[in-house]
Short mmCIF file of C-alpha atoms in Angstrom, two decimals:
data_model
loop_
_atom_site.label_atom_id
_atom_site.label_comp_id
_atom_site.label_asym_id
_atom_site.label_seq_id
_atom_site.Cartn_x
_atom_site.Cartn_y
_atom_site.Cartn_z
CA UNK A 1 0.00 0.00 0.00
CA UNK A 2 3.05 2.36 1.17
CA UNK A 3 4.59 1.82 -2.04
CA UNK A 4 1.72 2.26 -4.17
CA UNK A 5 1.22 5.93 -2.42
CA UNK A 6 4.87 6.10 -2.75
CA UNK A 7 4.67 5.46 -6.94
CA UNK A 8 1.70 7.91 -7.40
CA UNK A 9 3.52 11.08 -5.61
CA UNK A 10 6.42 9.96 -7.60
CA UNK A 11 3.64 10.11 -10.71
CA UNK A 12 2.08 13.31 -9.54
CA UNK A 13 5.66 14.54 -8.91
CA UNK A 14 6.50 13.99 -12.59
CA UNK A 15 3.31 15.25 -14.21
CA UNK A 16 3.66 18.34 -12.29
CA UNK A 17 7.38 19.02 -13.72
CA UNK A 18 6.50 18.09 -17.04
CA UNK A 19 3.99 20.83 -16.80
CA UNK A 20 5.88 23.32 -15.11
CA UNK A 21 8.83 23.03 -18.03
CA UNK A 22 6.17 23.68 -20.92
CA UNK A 23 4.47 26.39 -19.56
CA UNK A 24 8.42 28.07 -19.28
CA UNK A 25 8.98 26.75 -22.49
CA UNK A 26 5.85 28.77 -23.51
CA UNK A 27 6.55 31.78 -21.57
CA UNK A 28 10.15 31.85 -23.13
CA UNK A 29 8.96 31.21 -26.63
CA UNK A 30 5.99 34.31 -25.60
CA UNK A 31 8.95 36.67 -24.57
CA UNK A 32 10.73 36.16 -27.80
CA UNK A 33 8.08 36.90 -30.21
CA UNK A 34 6.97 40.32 -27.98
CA UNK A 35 11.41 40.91 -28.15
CA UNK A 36 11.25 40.29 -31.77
CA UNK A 37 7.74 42.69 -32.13
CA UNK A 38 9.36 45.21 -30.51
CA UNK A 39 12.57 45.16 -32.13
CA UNK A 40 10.25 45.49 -35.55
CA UNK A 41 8.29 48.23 -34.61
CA UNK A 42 11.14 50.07 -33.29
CA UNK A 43 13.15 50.09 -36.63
CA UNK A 44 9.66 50.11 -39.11
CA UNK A 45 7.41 51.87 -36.98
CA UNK A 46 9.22 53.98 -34.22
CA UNK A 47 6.51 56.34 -33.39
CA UNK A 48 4.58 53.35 -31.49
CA UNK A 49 6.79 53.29 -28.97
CA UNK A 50 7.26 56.86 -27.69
CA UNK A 51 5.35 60.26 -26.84
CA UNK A 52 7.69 62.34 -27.60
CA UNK A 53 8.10 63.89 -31.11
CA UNK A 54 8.96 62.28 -33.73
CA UNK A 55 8.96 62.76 -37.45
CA UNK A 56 9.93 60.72 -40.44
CA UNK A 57 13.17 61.71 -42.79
CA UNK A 58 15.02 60.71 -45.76
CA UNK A 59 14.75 61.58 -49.46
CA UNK A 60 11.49 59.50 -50.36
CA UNK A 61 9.70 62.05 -47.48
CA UNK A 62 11.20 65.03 -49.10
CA UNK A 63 10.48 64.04 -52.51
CA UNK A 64 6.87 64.42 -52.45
CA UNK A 65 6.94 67.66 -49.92
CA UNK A 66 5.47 70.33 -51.20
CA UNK A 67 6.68 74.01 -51.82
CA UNK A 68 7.20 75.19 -48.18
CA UNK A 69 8.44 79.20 -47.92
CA UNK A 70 9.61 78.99 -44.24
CA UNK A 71 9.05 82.28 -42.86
CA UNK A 72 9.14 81.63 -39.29
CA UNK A 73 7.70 83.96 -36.52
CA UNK A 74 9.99 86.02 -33.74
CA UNK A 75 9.87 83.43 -30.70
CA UNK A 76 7.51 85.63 -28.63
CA UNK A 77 4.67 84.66 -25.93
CA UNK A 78 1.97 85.59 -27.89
CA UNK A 79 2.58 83.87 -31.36
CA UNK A 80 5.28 81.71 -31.32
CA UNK A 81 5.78 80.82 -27.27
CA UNK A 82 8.71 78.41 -28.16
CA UNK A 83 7.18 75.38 -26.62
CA UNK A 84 7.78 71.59 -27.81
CA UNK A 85 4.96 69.83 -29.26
CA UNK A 86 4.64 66.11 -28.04
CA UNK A 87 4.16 63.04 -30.93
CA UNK A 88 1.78 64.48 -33.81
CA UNK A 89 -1.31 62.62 -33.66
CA UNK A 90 -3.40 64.86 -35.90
CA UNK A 91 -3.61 67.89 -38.51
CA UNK A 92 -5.97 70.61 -37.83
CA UNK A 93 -7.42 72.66 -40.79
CA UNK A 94 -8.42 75.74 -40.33
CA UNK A 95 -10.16 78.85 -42.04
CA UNK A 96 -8.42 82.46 -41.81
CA UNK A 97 -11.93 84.31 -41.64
CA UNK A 98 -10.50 86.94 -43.52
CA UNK A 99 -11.73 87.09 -46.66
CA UNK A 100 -9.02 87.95 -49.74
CA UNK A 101 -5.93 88.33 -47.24
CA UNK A 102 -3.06 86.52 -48.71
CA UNK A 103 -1.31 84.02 -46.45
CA UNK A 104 2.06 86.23 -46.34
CA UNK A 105 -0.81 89.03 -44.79
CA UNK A 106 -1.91 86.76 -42.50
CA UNK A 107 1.74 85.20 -41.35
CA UNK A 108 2.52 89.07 -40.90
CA UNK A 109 -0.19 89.71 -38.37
CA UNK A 110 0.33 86.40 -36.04
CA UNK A 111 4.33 88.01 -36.33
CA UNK A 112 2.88 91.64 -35.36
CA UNK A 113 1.12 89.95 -32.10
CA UNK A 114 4.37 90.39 -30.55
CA UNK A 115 4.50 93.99 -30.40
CA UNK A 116 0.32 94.71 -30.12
CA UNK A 117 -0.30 91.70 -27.77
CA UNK A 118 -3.76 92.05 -28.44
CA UNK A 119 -4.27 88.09 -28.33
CA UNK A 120 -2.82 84.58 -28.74
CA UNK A 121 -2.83 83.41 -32.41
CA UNK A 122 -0.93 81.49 -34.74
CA UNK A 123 -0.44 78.40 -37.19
CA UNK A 124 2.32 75.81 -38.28
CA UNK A 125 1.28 76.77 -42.02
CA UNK A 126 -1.22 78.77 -44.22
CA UNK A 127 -1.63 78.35 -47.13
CA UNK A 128 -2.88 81.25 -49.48
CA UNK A 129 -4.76 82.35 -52.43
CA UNK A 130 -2.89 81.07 -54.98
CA UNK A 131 -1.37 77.98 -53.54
CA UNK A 132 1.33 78.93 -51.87
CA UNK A 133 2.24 77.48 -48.68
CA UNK A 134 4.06 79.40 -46.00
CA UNK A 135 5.37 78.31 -42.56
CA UNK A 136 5.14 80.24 -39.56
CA UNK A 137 6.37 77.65 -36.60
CA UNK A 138 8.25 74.34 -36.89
CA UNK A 139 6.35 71.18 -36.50
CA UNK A 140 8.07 70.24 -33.11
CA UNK A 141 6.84 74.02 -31.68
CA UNK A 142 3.00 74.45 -30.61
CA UNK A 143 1.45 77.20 -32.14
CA UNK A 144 -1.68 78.66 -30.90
CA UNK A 145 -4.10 77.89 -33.35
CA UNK A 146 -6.38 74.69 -31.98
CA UNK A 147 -6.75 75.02 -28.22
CA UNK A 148 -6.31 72.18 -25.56
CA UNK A 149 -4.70 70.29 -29.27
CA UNK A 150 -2.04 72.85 -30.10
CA UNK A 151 0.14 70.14 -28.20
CA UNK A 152 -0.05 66.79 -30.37
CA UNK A 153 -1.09 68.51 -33.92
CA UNK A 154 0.10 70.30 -36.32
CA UNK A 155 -2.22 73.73 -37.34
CA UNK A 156 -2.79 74.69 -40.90
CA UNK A 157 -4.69 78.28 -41.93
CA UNK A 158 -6.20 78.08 -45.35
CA UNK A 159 -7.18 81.60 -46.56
CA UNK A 160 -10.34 82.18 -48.66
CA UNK A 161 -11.53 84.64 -51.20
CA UNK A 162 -14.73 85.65 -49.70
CA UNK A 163 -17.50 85.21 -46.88
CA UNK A 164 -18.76 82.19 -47.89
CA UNK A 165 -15.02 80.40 -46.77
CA UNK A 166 -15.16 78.27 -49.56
CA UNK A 167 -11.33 77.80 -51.07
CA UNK A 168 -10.34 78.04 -54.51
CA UNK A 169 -8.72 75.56 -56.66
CA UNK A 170 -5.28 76.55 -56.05
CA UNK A 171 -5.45 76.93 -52.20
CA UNK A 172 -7.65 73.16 -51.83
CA UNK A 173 -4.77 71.51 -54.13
CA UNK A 174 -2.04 72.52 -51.86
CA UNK A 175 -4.37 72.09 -48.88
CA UNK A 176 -4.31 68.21 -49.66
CA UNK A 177 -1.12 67.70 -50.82
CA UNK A 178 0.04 69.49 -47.64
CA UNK A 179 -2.13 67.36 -45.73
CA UNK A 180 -1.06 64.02 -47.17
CA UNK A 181 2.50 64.93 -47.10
CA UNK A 182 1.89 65.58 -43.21
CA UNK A 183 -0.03 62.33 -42.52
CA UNK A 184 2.73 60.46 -44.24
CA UNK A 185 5.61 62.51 -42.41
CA UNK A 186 4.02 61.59 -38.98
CA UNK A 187 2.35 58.07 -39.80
CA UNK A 188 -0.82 59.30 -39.63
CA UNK A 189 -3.99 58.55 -42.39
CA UNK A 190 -6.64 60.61 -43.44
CA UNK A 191 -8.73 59.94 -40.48
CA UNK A 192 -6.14 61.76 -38.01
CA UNK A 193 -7.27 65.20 -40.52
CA UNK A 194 -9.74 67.24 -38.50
CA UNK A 195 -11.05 70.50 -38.41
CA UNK A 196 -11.09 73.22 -35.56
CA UNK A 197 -14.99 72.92 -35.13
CA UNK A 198 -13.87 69.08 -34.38
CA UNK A 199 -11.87 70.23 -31.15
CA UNK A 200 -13.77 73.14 -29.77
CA UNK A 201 -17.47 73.49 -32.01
CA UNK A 202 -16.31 76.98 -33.41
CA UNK A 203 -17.62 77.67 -37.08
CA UNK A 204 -13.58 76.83 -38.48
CA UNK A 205 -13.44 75.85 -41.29
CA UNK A 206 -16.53 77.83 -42.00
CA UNK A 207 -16.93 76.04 -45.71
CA UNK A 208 -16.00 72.62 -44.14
CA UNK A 209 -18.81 72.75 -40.72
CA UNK A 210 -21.57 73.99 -43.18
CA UNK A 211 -20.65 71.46 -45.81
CA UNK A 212 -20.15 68.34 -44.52
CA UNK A 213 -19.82 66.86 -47.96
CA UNK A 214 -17.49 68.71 -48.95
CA UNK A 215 -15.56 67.89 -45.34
CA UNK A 216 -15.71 64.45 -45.96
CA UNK A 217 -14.50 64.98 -50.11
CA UNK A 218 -11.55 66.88 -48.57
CA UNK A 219 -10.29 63.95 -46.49
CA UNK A 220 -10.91 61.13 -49.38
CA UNK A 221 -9.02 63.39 -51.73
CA UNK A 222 -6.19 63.78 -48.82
CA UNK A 223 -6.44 59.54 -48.41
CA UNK A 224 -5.92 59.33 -51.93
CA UNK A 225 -2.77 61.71 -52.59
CA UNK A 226 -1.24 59.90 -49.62
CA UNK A 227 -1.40 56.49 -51.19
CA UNK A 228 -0.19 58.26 -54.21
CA UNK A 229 2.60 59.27 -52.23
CA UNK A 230 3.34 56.09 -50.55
CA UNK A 231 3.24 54.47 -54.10
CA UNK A 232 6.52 56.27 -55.08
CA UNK A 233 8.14 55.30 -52.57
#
């Protein structure tokens, strides 16, 4: 009887280390895929695994950018406070409501805020009547341009030619190739392209909240320049 008892802890004994070395076989063999994920997404996909800025480089990013005049604003606490943005997680589009102002107007007046200090105002980029796209403050700076967001996005003013804040043909081309070359420079797809009225309900862009069609037009033609973009690569 003893040695029967004796044989079945000796059996129980044995099952029990048979079980413990697969489930350590399976943790092990668990810990090397996650070390091999991560290694992956940390050479392919880099922005996964930090909140801190980041932005992609290299000549197939630059090859599709877009004509950028970098006229950057006077570091200044009312336009251009000087603070680092954390990781981009989304584009704002905005509406100058200032009807036939050019964007080198409107880059002026956030720049003038530092002497008149009359309020707190400013974009990344505007783009103006006729295409052209100007910067105001780098990418990795907040601007002051989409409230409790100005920290994770990147701002962009569009200028318009009258009240109704529809844009021309000129200013919506460069409007989605900037956009697309954005999303692709931070990871990002069309869905991470919202407007102001998304963040705070303002009217902004005017064209865009009273249109919805039009809204959602803007961000298929934005999805579809980016996978034109990716395509050359």
């Amino acid at each position: 009887m003893k040695k029967n008892i004796n044989s079945n802890r000796h059996k129980k004994k044995r099952k029990s280390n048979r079980k413990l070395q697969r489930n350590l076989r399976i943790g092990l063999a668990v810990l090397v895929v996650i070390l091999i994920v991560l290694s992956l997404i940390k050479v392919f996909k880099p922005s996964w695994l930090t909140k801190d800025y980041i932005e992609l480089e290299g000549e197939k990013i630059e090859a599709v950018e877009p004509q950028i005049d970098v006229e950057l604003l006077t570091v200044n606490p009312n336009s251009r406070p000087g603070q680092p943005t954390e990781k981009i997680t989304g584009i704002v589009m905005h509406y100058t409501a200032n009807p036939g102002a050019s964007a080198i107007d409107n880059r002026n007046y956030f720049e003038g805020l530092k002497d008149s200090g009359e309020t707190m105002a400013s974009s990344n980029f505007i783009v103006g009547l006729e295409g052209e796209i100007i910067q105001c403050v780098p990418t990795w700076e907040v601007a002051y341009a989409s409230n409790e967001r100005n920290i994770d996005t990147v701002s962009i003013e569009c200028c318009h030619p009258d009240d109704t804040g529809k844009f021309n043909d000129a200013t919506y081309k460069s409007m989605v190739q900037l956009c697309a070359w954005l999303c692709l420079k931070f990871e990002l797809d069309e869905e991470a392209v919202i407007r102001h009225h998304d963040v705070t309900g303002k009217i902004c862009p005017k064209y865009f909240v009273e249109n919805e069609e039009a809204w959602k037009q803007f961000k298929k033609d934005v999805g579809v320049t980016l996978e034109d973009f990716k395509g050359q690569q």
